[in-house]
Amino acid sequence: MSRQRIVVVEDEPDIVEILRYNLEREGYLVDSYTRGEDVLEALQGNPPDLLLLDLMLPGMDGLEITRKLKRNPATARIPLIMLTAKNEEVDRIVGLELGADDYLAKPFSLREVVLRVRAVLRRGEPGLGAEDVIRVGRLELDIPAHRFFVAGQEVLVTATEFKLMKVLMERAGRVQTREQLLSDVWQYADNVDSRTVDTHVRRLRKKLGQEAALIETVIGLGYRLKA
Ligand code: CA
C-alpha cells in the first residue's frame, strides 16, 4: 500500500517541524506550506489524503482557504483538520460549518494529533463487511463508491459527513446520543465537544434539502434518523 500523504499549512516553523517529524515517524508523507495562496494551487491537481490547516496565517486565512476548497469539486472532499488557538472558538465553529472534519486546539499533544489524523483517515476507508448500498427512505448510501444520493441526486459529502450518515442510516429509528456519535464517528475517547456533532448534523440537514426532517433532534439526548 502506498503511503498516505498529509499536507500541513502552518506559518510557525517550529510547529511545522514537530508535526512533520511525528507524522513521518508514523509512516505518512508530509508536505508543508506557509501561505494559503500556494496551497490552493498545489492541491488542485494533486489532492493529499489529509490537510492540516492552521487558521491564523499571513495573507489568506484558514477559513478563507476552507471556503475556497469546499467550493471547488476537485478539492471539496479532501479531509481537513483545522489547527486553532484557544481564543479562536468562533472560527472553529465557522470552520466546522464550512466543512472541516475536525480540529486540534493549540497547544496540542502529539499523541492527540496522531490519533485524530488516524481517525479522520479511517473515515474515508470502506468499512469491513459493509453492505454495498444502504437505503433509508429517499436516501441512498453507496459504500464502496463512497457516494451519497438524496432522491436520486448525488450530494457531495465529506468523509466525516459520509461516516455520520452511515451510522445514522445503519441505526435508523434508534436514538444516537452525541457521546455515541463522537465515539463511533470521530473516535473520541470522551465527550470533548458535542458541538462538533451539532455542526455536522446541521450541515448534513442542509445537504438533505427537502429530506432534512429525516434527521430528528431528540432533545437532551441526540439524533435519530426516521426509519
Ligand atoms: Ca499561524
CSV table of C-alpha atoms and ligand atoms in Angstrom, one decimal:
chain,number,residue,atom,x,y,z
A,1,MET,CA,0.0,0.0,0.0
A,2,SER,CA,1.3,3.4,-0.8
A,3,ARG,CA,2.0,5.9,1.9
A,4,GLN,CA,-0.7,8.4,2.7
A,5,ARG,CA,0.2,12.0,2.2
A,6,ILE,CA,-0.6,14.8,4.5
A,7,VAL,CA,-0.3,18.5,3.7
A,8,VAL,CA,0.4,20.8,6.6
A,9,VAL,CA,-0.4,24.5,6.2
A,10,GLU,CA,1.1,26.5,9.0
A,11,ASP,CA,3.3,29.6,9.2
A,12,GLU,CA,5.1,28.7,12.5
A,13,PRO,CA,8.2,26.8,11.5
A,14,ASP,CA,8.5,25.1,14.9
A,15,ILE,CA,5.0,23.6,14.7
A,16,VAL,CA,5.6,22.5,11.1
A,17,GLU,CA,8.8,20.7,12.1
A,18,ILE,CA,7.3,19.0,15.1
A,19,LEU,CA,4.2,17.9,13.0
A,20,ARG,CA,6.4,16.7,10.2
A,21,TYR,CA,8.7,14.7,12.5
A,22,ASN,CA,5.9,13.0,14.3
A,23,LEU,CA,3.7,12.3,11.2
A,24,GLU,CA,6.7,11.0,9.2
A,25,ARG,CA,7.6,8.7,12.1
A,26,GLU,CA,4.0,7.3,11.8
A,27,GLY,CA,4.7,6.5,8.1
A,28,TYR,CA,3.0,9.4,6.5
A,29,LEU,CA,4.5,11.6,3.7
A,30,VAL,CA,4.3,15.3,4.7
A,31,ASP,CA,4.4,18.4,2.6
A,32,SER,CA,4.1,21.8,4.1
A,33,TYR,CA,3.1,25.3,3.0
A,34,THR,CA,3.1,28.6,4.9
A,35,ARG,CA,0.8,30.5,2.6
A,36,GLY,CA,-2.8,29.8,1.7
A,37,GLU,CA,-2.4,31.1,-1.8
A,38,ASP,CA,0.3,28.5,-2.6
A,39,VAL,CA,-1.6,25.6,-1.1
A,40,LEU,CA,-4.7,26.2,-3.1
A,41,GLU,CA,-2.7,26.0,-6.3
A,42,ALA,CA,-0.9,22.9,-5.1
A,43,LEU,CA,-3.9,20.9,-4.0
A,44,GLN,CA,-5.8,21.5,-7.2
A,45,GLY,CA,-4.0,18.8,-9.3
A,46,ASN,CA,-2.7,16.6,-6.6
A,47,PRO,CA,-5.1,16.2,-3.6
A,48,PRO,CA,-3.5,14.8,-0.5
A,49,ASP,CA,-5.2,12.2,1.8
A,50,LEU,CA,-5.5,14.8,4.5
A,51,LEU,CA,-5.0,18.5,5.1
A,52,LEU,CA,-3.9,20.0,8.5
A,53,LEU,CA,-4.7,23.7,8.2
A,54,ASP,CA,-3.8,26.4,10.6
A,55,LEU,CA,-6.5,29.1,10.8
A,56,MET,CA,-4.2,32.1,11.5
A,57,LEU,CA,-2.0,32.5,8.5
A,58,PRO,CA,-0.5,35.6,6.9
A,59,GLY,CA,-2.4,36.6,3.8
A,60,MET,CA,-5.4,34.4,3.1
A,61,ASP,CA,-6.5,32.9,6.4
A,62,GLY,CA,-7.6,29.3,7.1
A,63,LEU,CA,-11.3,29.9,6.9
A,64,GLU,CA,-11.0,31.6,3.6
A,65,ILE,CA,-8.9,28.6,2.3
A,66,THR,CA,-11.6,26.2,3.7
A,67,ARG,CA,-14.3,28.2,1.9
A,68,LYS,CA,-12.4,28.0,-1.4
A,69,LEU,CA,-11.5,24.3,-1.1
A,70,LYS,CA,-15.1,23.3,-0.3
A,71,ARG,CA,-16.4,25.3,-3.2
A,72,ASN,CA,-14.2,23.5,-5.7
A,73,PRO,CA,-15.3,19.9,-6.6
A,74,ALA,CA,-11.7,19.0,-7.2
A,75,THR,CA,-10.8,19.7,-3.6
A,76,ALA,CA,-14.1,19.6,-1.7
A,77,ARG,CA,-13.6,16.1,-0.4
A,78,ILE,CA,-10.1,16.4,1.0
A,79,PRO,CA,-10.4,15.5,4.7
A,80,LEU,CA,-9.5,18.6,6.7
A,81,ILE,CA,-8.4,19.1,10.3
A,82,MET,CA,-8.1,22.7,11.5
A,83,LEU,CA,-5.3,23.8,13.8
A,84,THR,CA,-6.8,26.5,16.1
A,85,ALA,CA,-5.7,28.6,19.1
A,86,LYS,CA,-7.7,28.6,22.3
A,87,ASN,CA,-9.2,32.1,21.6
A,88,GLU,CA,-10.4,31.1,18.1
A,89,GLU,CA,-13.6,29.2,19.3
A,90,VAL,CA,-15.9,31.2,17.0
A,91,ASP,CA,-13.6,30.5,14.0
A,92,ARG,CA,-13.5,26.8,14.9
A,93,ILE,CA,-17.3,26.6,14.8
A,94,VAL,CA,-17.3,28.5,11.5
A,95,GLY,CA,-14.7,26.1,10.1
A,96,LEU,CA,-16.8,23.1,11.1
A,97,GLU,CA,-19.8,24.7,9.4
A,98,LEU,CA,-17.8,25.2,6.3
A,99,GLY,CA,-16.9,21.6,6.1
A,100,ALA,CA,-13.8,20.9,8.2
A,101,ASP,CA,-13.8,17.3,9.7
A,102,ASP,CA,-12.3,18.1,13.0
A,103,TYR,CA,-10.0,20.5,14.8
A,104,LEU,CA,-7.0,20.4,17.1
A,105,ALA,CA,-6.7,23.2,19.6
A,106,LYS,CA,-3.2,24.5,20.3
A,107,PRO,CA,-1.3,23.6,22.3
A,108,PHE,CA,-2.0,20.0,21.2
A,109,SER,CA,-0.3,16.9,22.4
A,110,LEU,CA,1.4,14.9,19.6
A,111,ARG,CA,-0.4,11.8,20.6
A,112,GLU,CA,-3.7,13.6,20.1
A,113,VAL,CA,-2.5,14.8,16.7
A,114,VAL,CA,-1.7,11.2,15.6
A,115,LEU,CA,-4.9,9.8,16.9
A,116,ARG,CA,-7.1,12.5,15.2
A,117,VAL,CA,-5.2,12.1,11.9
A,118,ARG,CA,-5.7,8.3,12.0
A,119,ALA,CA,-9.3,8.6,12.9
A,120,VAL,CA,-10.1,11.1,10.1
A,121,LEU,CA,-8.2,9.0,7.6
A,122,ARG,CA,-10.0,5.9,8.7
A,123,ARG,CA,-13.4,7.6,8.0
A,124,GLY,CA,-12.5,7.6,4.3
A,125,GLU,CA,-12.0,3.9,4.1
A,126,PRO,CA,-14.8,1.5,3.3
A,127,GLY,CA,-15.9,-0.4,6.4
A,128,LEU,CA,-15.2,-4.1,6.6
A,129,GLY,CA,-18.1,-6.3,5.8
A,130,ALA,CA,-20.2,-3.3,5.0
A,131,GLU,CA,-23.3,-3.7,2.9
A,132,ASP,CA,-22.9,-2.3,-0.5
A,133,VAL,CA,-25.8,0.1,-0.5
A,134,ILE,CA,-27.8,1.3,2.4
A,135,ARG,CA,-31.2,2.9,1.7
A,136,VAL,CA,-33.5,4.7,4.1
A,137,GLY,CA,-36.5,6.5,2.5
A,138,ARG,CA,-35.2,8.5,-0.3
A,139,LEU,CA,-31.6,8.4,1.0
A,140,GLU,CA,-29.1,6.1,-0.5
A,141,LEU,CA,-25.5,5.5,0.5
A,142,ASP,CA,-23.2,3.6,-1.8
A,143,ILE,CA,-20.5,2.4,0.5
A,144,PRO,CA,-17.8,1.1,-1.9
A,145,ALA,CA,-18.2,4.1,-4.2
A,146,HIS,CA,-18.3,6.5,-1.2
A,147,ARG,CA,-21.3,8.3,-2.8
A,148,PHE,CA,-24.4,9.7,-1.3
A,149,PHE,CA,-27.8,10.3,-3.1
A,150,VAL,CA,-30.8,12.2,-2.0
A,151,ALA,CA,-33.9,11.5,-4.0
A,152,GLY,CA,-31.7,10.1,-6.8
A,153,GLN,CA,-29.5,13.2,-6.9
A,154,GLU,CA,-25.9,12.8,-5.8
A,155,VAL,CA,-24.9,15.1,-2.9
A,156,LEU,CA,-21.2,15.8,-2.3
A,157,VAL,CA,-20.3,14.9,1.3
A,158,THR,CA,-17.0,14.9,3.2
A,159,ALA,CA,-15.6,11.7,4.7
A,160,THR,CA,-16.9,12.7,8.1
A,161,GLU,CA,-20.4,13.5,6.8
A,162,PHE,CA,-20.4,10.2,5.0
A,163,LYS,CA,-19.5,8.3,8.1
A,164,LEU,CA,-22.1,10.1,10.2
A,165,MET,CA,-24.7,9.5,7.6
A,166,LYS,CA,-23.7,5.8,7.5
A,167,VAL,CA,-24.0,5.5,11.3
A,168,LEU,CA,-27.4,7.2,11.3
A,169,MET,CA,-28.7,5.1,8.4
A,170,GLU,CA,-27.5,1.8,9.8
A,171,ARG,CA,-29.2,2.7,13.1
A,172,ALA,CA,-32.3,4.3,11.6
A,173,GLY,CA,-35.2,4.5,14.1
A,174,ARG,CA,-32.8,4.5,17.1
A,175,VAL,CA,-31.6,7.5,19.0
A,176,GLN,CA,-27.9,8.1,18.9
A,177,THR,CA,-26.5,10.2,21.7
A,178,ARG,CA,-23.9,12.8,20.9
A,179,GLU,CA,-21.4,10.8,23.0
A,180,GLN,CA,-22.1,7.7,21.0
A,181,LEU,CA,-21.7,9.6,17.7
A,182,LEU,CA,-18.5,11.3,18.9
A,183,SER,CA,-17.1,7.9,19.8
A,184,ASP,CA,-18.3,6.0,16.7
A,185,VAL,CA,-17.7,8.7,14.0
A,186,TRP,CA,-14.9,10.7,15.5
A,187,GLN,CA,-13.3,8.0,17.7
A,188,TYR,CA,-13.2,10.4,20.6
A,189,ALA,CA,-12.5,8.6,23.9
A,190,ASP,CA,-14.5,11.0,25.9
A,191,ASN,CA,-17.0,13.8,25.3
A,192,VAL,CA,-14.7,16.6,24.3
A,193,ASP,CA,-17.0,18.8,22.4
A,194,SER,CA,-20.5,17.8,21.5
A,195,ARG,CA,-20.9,20.9,19.3
A,196,THR,CA,-18.8,19.1,16.7
A,197,VAL,CA,-21.7,16.7,16.3
A,198,ASP,CA,-24.3,19.5,16.1
A,199,THR,CA,-22.5,21.5,13.4
A,200,HIS,CA,-22.0,18.3,11.3
A,201,VAL,CA,-25.7,17.4,11.7
A,202,ARG,CA,-26.7,20.9,10.7
A,203,ARG,CA,-24.5,20.7,7.6
A,204,LEU,CA,-26.0,17.3,6.7
A,205,ARG,CA,-29.5,18.6,7.1
A,206,LYS,CA,-28.7,21.4,4.7
A,207,LYS,CA,-27.4,18.9,2.2
A,208,LEU,CA,-30.5,16.7,2.6
A,209,GLY,CA,-32.7,19.6,1.4
A,210,GLN,CA,-36.3,18.5,1.3
A,211,GLU,CA,-35.4,15.4,3.2
A,212,ALA,CA,-33.8,17.4,6.1
A,213,ALA,CA,-36.6,16.5,8.5
A,214,LEU,CA,-35.5,12.8,8.4
A,215,ILE,CA,-32.8,13.7,10.9
A,216,GLU,CA,-34.7,14.3,14.1
A,217,THR,CA,-33.3,16.1,17.1
A,218,VAL,CA,-34.1,14.2,20.3
A,219,ILE,CA,-34.0,16.9,22.9
A,220,GLY,CA,-31.5,16.3,25.7
A,221,LEU,CA,-30.2,13.1,24.0
A,222,GLY,CA,-29.0,13.4,20.4
A,223,TYR,CA,-30.3,12.5,17.0
A,224,ARG,CA,-32.3,9.9,15.2
A,225,LEU,CA,-32.9,9.2,11.6
A,226,LYS,CA,-36.5,8.4,10.9
A,227,ALA,CA,-36.8,4.8,9.8
B,1,CA,CA,-0.4,30.6,12.5
